[in-house]
Short mmCIF file of C-alpha atoms and ligand atoms in Angstrom, two decimals:
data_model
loop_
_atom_site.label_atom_id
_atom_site.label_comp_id
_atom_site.label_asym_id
_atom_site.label_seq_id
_atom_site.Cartn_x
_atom_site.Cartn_y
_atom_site.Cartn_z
CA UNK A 1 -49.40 -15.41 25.84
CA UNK A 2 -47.88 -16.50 28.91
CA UNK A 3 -49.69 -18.96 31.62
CA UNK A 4 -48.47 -18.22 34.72
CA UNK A 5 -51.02 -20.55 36.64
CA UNK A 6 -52.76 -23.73 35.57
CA UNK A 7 -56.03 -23.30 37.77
CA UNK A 8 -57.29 -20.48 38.64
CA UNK A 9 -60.07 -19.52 41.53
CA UNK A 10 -62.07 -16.51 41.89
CA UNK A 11 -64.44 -16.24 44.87
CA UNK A 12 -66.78 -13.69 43.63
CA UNK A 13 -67.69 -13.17 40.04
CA UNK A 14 -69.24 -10.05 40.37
CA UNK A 15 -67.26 -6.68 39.18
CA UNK A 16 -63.84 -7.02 39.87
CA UNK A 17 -63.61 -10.71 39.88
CA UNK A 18 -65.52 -11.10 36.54
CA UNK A 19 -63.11 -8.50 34.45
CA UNK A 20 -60.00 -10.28 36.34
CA UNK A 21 -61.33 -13.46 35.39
CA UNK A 22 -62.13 -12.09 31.30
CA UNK A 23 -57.99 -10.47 31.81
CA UNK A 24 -56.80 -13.81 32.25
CA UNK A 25 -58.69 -15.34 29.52
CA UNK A 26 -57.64 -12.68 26.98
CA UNK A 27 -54.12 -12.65 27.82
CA UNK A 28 -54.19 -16.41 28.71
CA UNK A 29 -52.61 -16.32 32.11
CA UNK A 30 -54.61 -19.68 33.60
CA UNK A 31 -55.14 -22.61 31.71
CA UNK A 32 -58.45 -23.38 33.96
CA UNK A 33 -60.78 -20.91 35.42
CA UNK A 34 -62.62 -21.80 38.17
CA UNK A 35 -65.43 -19.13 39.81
CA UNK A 36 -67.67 -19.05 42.72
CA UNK A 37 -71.04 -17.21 42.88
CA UNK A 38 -73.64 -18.17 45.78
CA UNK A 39 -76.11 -17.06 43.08
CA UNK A 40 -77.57 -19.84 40.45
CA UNK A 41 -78.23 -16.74 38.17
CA UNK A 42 -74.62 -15.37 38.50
CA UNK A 43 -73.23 -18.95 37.76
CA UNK A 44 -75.22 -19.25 34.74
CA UNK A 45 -74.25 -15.37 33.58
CA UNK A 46 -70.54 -16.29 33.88
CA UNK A 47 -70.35 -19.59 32.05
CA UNK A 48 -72.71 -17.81 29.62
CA UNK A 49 -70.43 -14.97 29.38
CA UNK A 50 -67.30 -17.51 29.22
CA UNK A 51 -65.89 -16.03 31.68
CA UNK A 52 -65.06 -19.07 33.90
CA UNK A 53 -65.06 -22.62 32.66
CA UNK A 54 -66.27 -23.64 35.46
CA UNK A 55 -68.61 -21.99 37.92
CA UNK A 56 -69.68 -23.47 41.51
CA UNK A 57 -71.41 -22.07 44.87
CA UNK A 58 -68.74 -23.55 46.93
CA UNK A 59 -65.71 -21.65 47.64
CA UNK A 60 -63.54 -24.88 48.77
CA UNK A 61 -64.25 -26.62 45.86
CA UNK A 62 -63.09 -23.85 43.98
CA UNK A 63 -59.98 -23.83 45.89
CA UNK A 64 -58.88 -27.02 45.93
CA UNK A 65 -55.68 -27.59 43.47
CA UNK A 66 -55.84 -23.91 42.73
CA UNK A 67 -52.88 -22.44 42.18
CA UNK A 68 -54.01 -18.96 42.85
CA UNK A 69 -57.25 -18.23 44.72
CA UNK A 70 -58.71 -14.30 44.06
CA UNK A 71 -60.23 -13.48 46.91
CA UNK A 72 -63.07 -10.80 44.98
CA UNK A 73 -66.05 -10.97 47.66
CA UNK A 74 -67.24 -7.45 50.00
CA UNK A 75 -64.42 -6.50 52.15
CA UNK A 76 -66.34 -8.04 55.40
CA UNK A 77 -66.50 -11.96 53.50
CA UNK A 78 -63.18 -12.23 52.93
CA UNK A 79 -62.35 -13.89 56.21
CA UNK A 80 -65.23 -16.27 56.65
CA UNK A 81 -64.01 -17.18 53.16
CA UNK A 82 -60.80 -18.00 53.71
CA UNK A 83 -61.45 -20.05 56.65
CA UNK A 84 -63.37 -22.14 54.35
CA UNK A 85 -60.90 -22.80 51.50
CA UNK A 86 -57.68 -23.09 54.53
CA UNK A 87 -58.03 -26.68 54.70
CA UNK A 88 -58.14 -27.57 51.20
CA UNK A 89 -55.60 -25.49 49.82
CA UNK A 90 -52.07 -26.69 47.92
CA UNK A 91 -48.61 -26.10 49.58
CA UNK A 92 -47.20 -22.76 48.06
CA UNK A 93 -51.00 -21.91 46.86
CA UNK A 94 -50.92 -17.87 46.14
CA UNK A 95 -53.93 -16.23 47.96
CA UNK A 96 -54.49 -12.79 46.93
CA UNK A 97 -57.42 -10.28 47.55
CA UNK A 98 -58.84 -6.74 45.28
CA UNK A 99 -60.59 -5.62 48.48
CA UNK A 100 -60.41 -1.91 49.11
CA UNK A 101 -59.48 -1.78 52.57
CA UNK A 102 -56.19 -3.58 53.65
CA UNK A 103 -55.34 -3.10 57.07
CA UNK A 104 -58.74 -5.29 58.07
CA UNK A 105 -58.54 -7.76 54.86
CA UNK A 106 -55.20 -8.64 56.42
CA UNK A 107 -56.16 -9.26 60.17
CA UNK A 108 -59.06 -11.15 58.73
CA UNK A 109 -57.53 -13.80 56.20
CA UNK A 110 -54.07 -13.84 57.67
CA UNK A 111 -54.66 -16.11 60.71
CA UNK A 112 -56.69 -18.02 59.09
CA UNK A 113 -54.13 -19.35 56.12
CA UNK A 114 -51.79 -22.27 56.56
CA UNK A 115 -48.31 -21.09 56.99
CA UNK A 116 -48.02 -22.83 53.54
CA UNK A 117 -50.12 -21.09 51.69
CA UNK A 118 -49.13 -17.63 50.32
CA UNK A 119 -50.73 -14.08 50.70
CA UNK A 120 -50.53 -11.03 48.59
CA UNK A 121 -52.90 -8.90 49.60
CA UNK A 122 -53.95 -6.44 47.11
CA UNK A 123 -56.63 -3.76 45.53
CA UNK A 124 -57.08 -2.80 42.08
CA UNK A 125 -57.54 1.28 42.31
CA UNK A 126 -60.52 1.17 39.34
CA UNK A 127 -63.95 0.24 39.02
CA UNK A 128 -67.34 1.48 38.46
CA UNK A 129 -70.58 1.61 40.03
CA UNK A 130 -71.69 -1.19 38.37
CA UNK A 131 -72.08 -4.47 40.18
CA UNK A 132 -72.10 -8.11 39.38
CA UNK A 133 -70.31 -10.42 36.05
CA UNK A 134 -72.37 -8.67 33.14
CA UNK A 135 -70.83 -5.52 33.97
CA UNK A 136 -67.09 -6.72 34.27
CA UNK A 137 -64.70 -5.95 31.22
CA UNK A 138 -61.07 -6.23 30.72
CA UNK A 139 -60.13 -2.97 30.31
CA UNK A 140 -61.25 -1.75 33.72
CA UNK A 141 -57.55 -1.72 34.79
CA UNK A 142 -56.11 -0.09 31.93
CA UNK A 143 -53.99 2.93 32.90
CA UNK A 144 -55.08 2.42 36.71
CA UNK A 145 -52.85 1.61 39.98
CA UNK A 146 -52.87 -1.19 41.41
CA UNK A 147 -51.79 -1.34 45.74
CA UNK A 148 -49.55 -4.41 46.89
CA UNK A 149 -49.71 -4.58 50.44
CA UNK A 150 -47.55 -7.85 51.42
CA UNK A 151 -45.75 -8.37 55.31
CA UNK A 152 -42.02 -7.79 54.92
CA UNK A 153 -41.62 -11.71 54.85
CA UNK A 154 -43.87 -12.59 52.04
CA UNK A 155 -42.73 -14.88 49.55
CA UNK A 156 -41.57 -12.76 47.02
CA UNK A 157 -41.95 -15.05 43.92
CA UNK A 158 -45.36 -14.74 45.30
CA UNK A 159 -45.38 -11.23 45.27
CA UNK A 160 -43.72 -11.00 41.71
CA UNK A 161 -46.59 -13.31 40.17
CA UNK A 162 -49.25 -11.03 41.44
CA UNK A 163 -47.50 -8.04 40.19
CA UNK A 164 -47.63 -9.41 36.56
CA UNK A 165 -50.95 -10.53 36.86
CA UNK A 166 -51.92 -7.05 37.63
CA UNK A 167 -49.60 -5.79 34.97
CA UNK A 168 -51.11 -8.01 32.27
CA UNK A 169 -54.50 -6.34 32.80
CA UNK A 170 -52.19 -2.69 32.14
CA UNK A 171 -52.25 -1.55 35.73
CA UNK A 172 -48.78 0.15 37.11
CA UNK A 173 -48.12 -1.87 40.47
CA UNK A 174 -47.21 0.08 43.81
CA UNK A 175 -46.26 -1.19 47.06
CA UNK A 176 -46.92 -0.04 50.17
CA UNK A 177 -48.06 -0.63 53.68
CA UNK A 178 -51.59 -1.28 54.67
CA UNK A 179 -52.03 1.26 57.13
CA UNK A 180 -50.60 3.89 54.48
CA UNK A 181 -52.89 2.31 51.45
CA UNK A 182 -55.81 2.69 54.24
CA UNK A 183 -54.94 6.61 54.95
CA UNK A 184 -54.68 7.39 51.51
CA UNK A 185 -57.64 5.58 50.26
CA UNK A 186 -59.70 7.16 52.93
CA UNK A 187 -58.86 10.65 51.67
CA UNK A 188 -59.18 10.17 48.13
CA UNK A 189 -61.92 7.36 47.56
CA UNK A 190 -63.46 6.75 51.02
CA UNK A 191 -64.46 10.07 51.75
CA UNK A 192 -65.67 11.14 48.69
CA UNK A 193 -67.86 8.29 48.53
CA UNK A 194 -69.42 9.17 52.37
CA UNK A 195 -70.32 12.99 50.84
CA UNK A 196 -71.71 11.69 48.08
CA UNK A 197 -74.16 9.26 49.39
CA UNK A 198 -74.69 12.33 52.48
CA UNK A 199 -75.65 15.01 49.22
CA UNK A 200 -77.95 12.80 47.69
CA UNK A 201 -79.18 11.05 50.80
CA UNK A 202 -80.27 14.42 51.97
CA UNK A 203 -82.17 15.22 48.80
CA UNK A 204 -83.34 12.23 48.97
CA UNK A 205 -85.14 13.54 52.52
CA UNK A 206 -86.43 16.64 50.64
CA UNK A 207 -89.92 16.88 49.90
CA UNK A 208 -91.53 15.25 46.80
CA UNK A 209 -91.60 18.98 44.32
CA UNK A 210 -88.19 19.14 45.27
CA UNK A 211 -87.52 16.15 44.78
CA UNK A 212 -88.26 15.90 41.23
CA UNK A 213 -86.60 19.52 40.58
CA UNK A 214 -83.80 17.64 41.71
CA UNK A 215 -83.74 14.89 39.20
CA UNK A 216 -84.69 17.77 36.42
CA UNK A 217 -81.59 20.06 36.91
CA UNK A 218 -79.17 17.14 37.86
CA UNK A 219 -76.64 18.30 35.70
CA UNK A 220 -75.59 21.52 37.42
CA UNK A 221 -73.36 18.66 39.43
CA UNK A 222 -75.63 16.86 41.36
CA UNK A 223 -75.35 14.07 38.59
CA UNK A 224 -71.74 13.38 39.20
CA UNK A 225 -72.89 12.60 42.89
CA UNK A 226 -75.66 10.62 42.36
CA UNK A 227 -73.06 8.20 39.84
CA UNK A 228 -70.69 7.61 43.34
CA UNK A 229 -73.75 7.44 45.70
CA UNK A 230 -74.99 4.50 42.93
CA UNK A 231 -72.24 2.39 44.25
CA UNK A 232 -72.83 -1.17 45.73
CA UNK A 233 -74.71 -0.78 49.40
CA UNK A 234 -72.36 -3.86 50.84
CA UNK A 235 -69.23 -3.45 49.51
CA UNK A 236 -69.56 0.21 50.77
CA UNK A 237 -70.99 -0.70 54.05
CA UNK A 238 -67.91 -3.01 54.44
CA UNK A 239 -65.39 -0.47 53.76
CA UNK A 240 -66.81 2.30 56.32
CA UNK A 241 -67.25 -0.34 58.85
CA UNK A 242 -63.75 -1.93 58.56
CA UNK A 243 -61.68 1.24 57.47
CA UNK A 244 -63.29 3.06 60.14
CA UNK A 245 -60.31 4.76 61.84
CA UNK A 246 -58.97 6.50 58.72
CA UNK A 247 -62.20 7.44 57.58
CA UNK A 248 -63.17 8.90 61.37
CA UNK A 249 -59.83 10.82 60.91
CA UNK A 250 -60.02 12.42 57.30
CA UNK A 251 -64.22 13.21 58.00
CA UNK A 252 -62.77 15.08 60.98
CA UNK A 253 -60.18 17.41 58.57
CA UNK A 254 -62.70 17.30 56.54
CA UNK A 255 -65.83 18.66 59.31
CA UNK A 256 -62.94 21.48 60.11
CA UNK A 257 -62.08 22.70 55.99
CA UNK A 258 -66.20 22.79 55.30
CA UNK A 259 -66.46 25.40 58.49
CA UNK A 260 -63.79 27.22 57.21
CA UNK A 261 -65.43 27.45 54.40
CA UNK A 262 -68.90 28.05 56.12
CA UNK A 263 -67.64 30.67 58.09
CA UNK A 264 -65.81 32.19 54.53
CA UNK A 265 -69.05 32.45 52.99
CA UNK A 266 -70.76 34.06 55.99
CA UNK A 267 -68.49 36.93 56.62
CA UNK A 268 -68.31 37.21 52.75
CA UNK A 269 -64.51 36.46 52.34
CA UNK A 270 -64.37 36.24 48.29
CA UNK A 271 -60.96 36.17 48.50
CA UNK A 272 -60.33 33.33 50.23
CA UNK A 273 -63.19 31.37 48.21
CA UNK A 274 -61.26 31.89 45.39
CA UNK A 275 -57.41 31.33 46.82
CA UNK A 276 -59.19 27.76 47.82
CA UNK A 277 -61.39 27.05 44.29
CA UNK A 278 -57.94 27.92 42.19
CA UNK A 279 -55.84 25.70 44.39
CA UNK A 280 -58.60 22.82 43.39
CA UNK A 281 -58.80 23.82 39.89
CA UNK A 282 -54.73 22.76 40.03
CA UNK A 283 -55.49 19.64 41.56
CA UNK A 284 -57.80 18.87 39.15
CA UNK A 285 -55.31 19.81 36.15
CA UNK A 286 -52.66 17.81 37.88
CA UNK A 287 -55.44 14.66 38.21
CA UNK A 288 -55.90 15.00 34.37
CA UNK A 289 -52.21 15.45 33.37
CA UNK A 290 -51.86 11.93 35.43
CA UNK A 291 -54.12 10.96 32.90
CA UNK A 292 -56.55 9.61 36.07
CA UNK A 293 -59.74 11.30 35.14
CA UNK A 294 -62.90 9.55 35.27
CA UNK A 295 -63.70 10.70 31.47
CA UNK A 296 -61.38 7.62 30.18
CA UNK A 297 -63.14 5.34 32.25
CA UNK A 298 -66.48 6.24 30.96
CA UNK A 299 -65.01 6.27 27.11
CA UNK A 300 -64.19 2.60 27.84
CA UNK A 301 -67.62 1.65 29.16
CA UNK A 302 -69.24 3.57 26.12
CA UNK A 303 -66.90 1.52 23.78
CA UNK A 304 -68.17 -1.76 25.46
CA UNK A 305 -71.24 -1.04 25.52
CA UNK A 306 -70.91 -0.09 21.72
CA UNK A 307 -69.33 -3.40 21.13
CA UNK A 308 -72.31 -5.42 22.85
CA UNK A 309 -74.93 -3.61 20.38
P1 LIG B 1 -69.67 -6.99 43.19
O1 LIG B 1 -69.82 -6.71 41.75
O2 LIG B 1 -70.87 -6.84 44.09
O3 LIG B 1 -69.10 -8.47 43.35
C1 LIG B 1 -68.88 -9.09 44.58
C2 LIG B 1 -69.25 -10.55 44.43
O4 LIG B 1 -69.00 -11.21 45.67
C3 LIG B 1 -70.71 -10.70 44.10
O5 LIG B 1 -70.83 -11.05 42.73
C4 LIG B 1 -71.20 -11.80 45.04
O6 LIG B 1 -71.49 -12.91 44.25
C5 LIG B 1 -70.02 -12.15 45.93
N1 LIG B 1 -70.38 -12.04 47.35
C6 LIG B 1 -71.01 -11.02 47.96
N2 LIG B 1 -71.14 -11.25 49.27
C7 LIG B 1 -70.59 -12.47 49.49
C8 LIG B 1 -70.44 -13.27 50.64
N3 LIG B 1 -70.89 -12.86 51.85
N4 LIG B 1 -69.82 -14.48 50.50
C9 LIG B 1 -69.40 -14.91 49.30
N5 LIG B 1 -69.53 -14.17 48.16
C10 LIG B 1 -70.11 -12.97 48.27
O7 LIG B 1 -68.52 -6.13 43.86
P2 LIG B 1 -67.13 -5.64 43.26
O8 LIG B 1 -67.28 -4.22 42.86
O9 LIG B 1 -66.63 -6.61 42.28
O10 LIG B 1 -66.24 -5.64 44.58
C11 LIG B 1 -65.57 -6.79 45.00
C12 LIG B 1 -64.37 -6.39 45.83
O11 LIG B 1 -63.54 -5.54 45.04
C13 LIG B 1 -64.68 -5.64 47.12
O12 LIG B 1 -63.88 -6.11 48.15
C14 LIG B 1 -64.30 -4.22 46.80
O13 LIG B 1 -63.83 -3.55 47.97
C15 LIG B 1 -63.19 -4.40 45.77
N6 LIG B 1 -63.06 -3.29 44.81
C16 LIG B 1 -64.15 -2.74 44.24
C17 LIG B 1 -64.00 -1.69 43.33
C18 LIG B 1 -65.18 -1.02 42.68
O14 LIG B 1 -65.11 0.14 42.32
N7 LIG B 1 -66.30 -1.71 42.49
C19 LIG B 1 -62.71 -1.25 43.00
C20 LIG B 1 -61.61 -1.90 43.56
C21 LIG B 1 -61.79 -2.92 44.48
P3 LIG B 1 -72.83 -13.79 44.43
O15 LIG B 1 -73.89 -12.91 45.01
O16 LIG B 1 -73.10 -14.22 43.04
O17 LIG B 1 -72.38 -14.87 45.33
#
């Protein structure tokens, strides 16, 4: 076990912030955890859970002689939050974020740091649909990326600590820049996401008998939908709303392929049904051979939940 920080904040003990929070507990990486939940229930979940040893409902006194503050709150809190802990943080205090857009998490706690204090913005590439501390676990990360998006004069030290913290919970680190993370992220978790909730947001508009036949043969794929579309309402709000641009763009593409593929079906054009469905079977191989299928994720929340019994 190595500590790398003596206190520890994390401003939002829901998901993400709770399995950080039990990752540097298990591998020991802050002597003193400090979280922050507005809810009374949450607080009392995480000390329960011993995930924090400390839990409060205010962000600056979380912050205050923390040596690294985790920024884990909806993309669209994370400035009003960091104008709240600026004047009470340390000289050389790391501040560091798991928020799935970058581009606008930056413009939004940037200005409002002191030039002393030190940001690594960053975002954990795993999760689940699940919300809130019960549903955190360590192992989230296993296996996953993780996205370092720092300016070209961040501290580096700074940089380097948040890369092992990361690394500790068995992510493989990456850096980029935002507005790259923000394109990518768009196309392969964004947009996904917005058909998703669109599918079963439409059947969700059908009428009641086919409603339920819905439900009934959910398995011919509609389930897989309805798992995304189960996501958190805010954080996803958040994300359209401040990756906007990139997600206009991709949808856009994307608008364009599904006429295509409209206009395929139409005119009966098998062949080029199929060119397209092998060319996705191969992405999906190649997905699996990165071992980055959702299948591990679920064996790891079916071995936790095993555990808890
Ligand atoms: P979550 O389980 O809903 O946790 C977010 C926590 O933030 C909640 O427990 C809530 O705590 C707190 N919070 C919400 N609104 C707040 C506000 N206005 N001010 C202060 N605190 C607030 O969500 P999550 O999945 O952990 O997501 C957290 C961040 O991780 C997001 O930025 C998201 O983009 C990023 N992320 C999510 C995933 C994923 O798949 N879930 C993956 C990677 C990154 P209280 O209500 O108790 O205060």
């Amino acid at each position: 076990m190595t500590q790398l920080f003596q206190k520890a904040a994390i401003i939002g003990v829901g998901l993400i912030g709770s399995s950080l929070a039990r990752v540097l507990r298990q591998k020991g990486l802050a002597a003193r955890i400090v979280g922050v939940s507005r809810s009374a229930e949450n607080r009392e979940t995480a000390v329960t859970l011993g995930i924090a040893d400390e839990m409060t409902d205010d962000a600056a006194q979380a912050a205050k002689d923390a040596d690294v503050v985790f920024l884990c709150t909806p993309v669209g809190a994370v400035g009003s939050v960091a104008k709240r802990i600026a004047p009470v943080l340390k000289e050389g205090c790391i501040v560091t974020d798991v928020g799935s857009v970058k581009t606008a998490v930056i413009e939004a706690v940037a200005p409002e740091l002191p030039p002393y204090a030190r940001f690594v913005p960053a975002h954990p590439v795993a999760g689940t649909e699940k919300s809130g501390p019960a549903n955190g676990f360590a192992e989230l990360f296993e296996g996953r990326w993780c996205i370092l998006t720092p300016s070209d004069d961040a501290d580096e030290k700074a940089v380097a600590l948040v890369s092992r913290v990361w690394e500790e919970a068995g992510m493989k680190v990456e850096r980029m820049t935002p507005e790259r993370h923000d394109t990518v992220m768009a196309l392969v978790s964004h947009l996904p996401h917005l058909i998703a909730y669109t599918i079963v947001g439409t059947a969700a508009d059908l009428e009641e008998q086919t409603k339920e036949d819905v439900i009934k043969y959910s398995a011919g794929g509609f389930r897989d939908f309805t798992r995304i579309a189960g996501s958190d309402p805010v954080m996803w709000r958040d994300i359209f709303l401040s990756n906007s641009d990139a997600v206009l763009n991709v949808l856009q593409r994307f608008s364009e392929d599904l006429t295509a593929l409209q206009r395929a079906i139409r005119w009966k054009e098998g062949d080029k049904l199929e060119d397209l469905f092998r060319r996705t079977r191969n992405i999906r191989r190649r997905v699996i051979e990165a071992r980055q299928d959702q299948p591990e994720n679920e064996k790891l929340l079916l071995k936790r939940s095993a555990r808890q019994k």
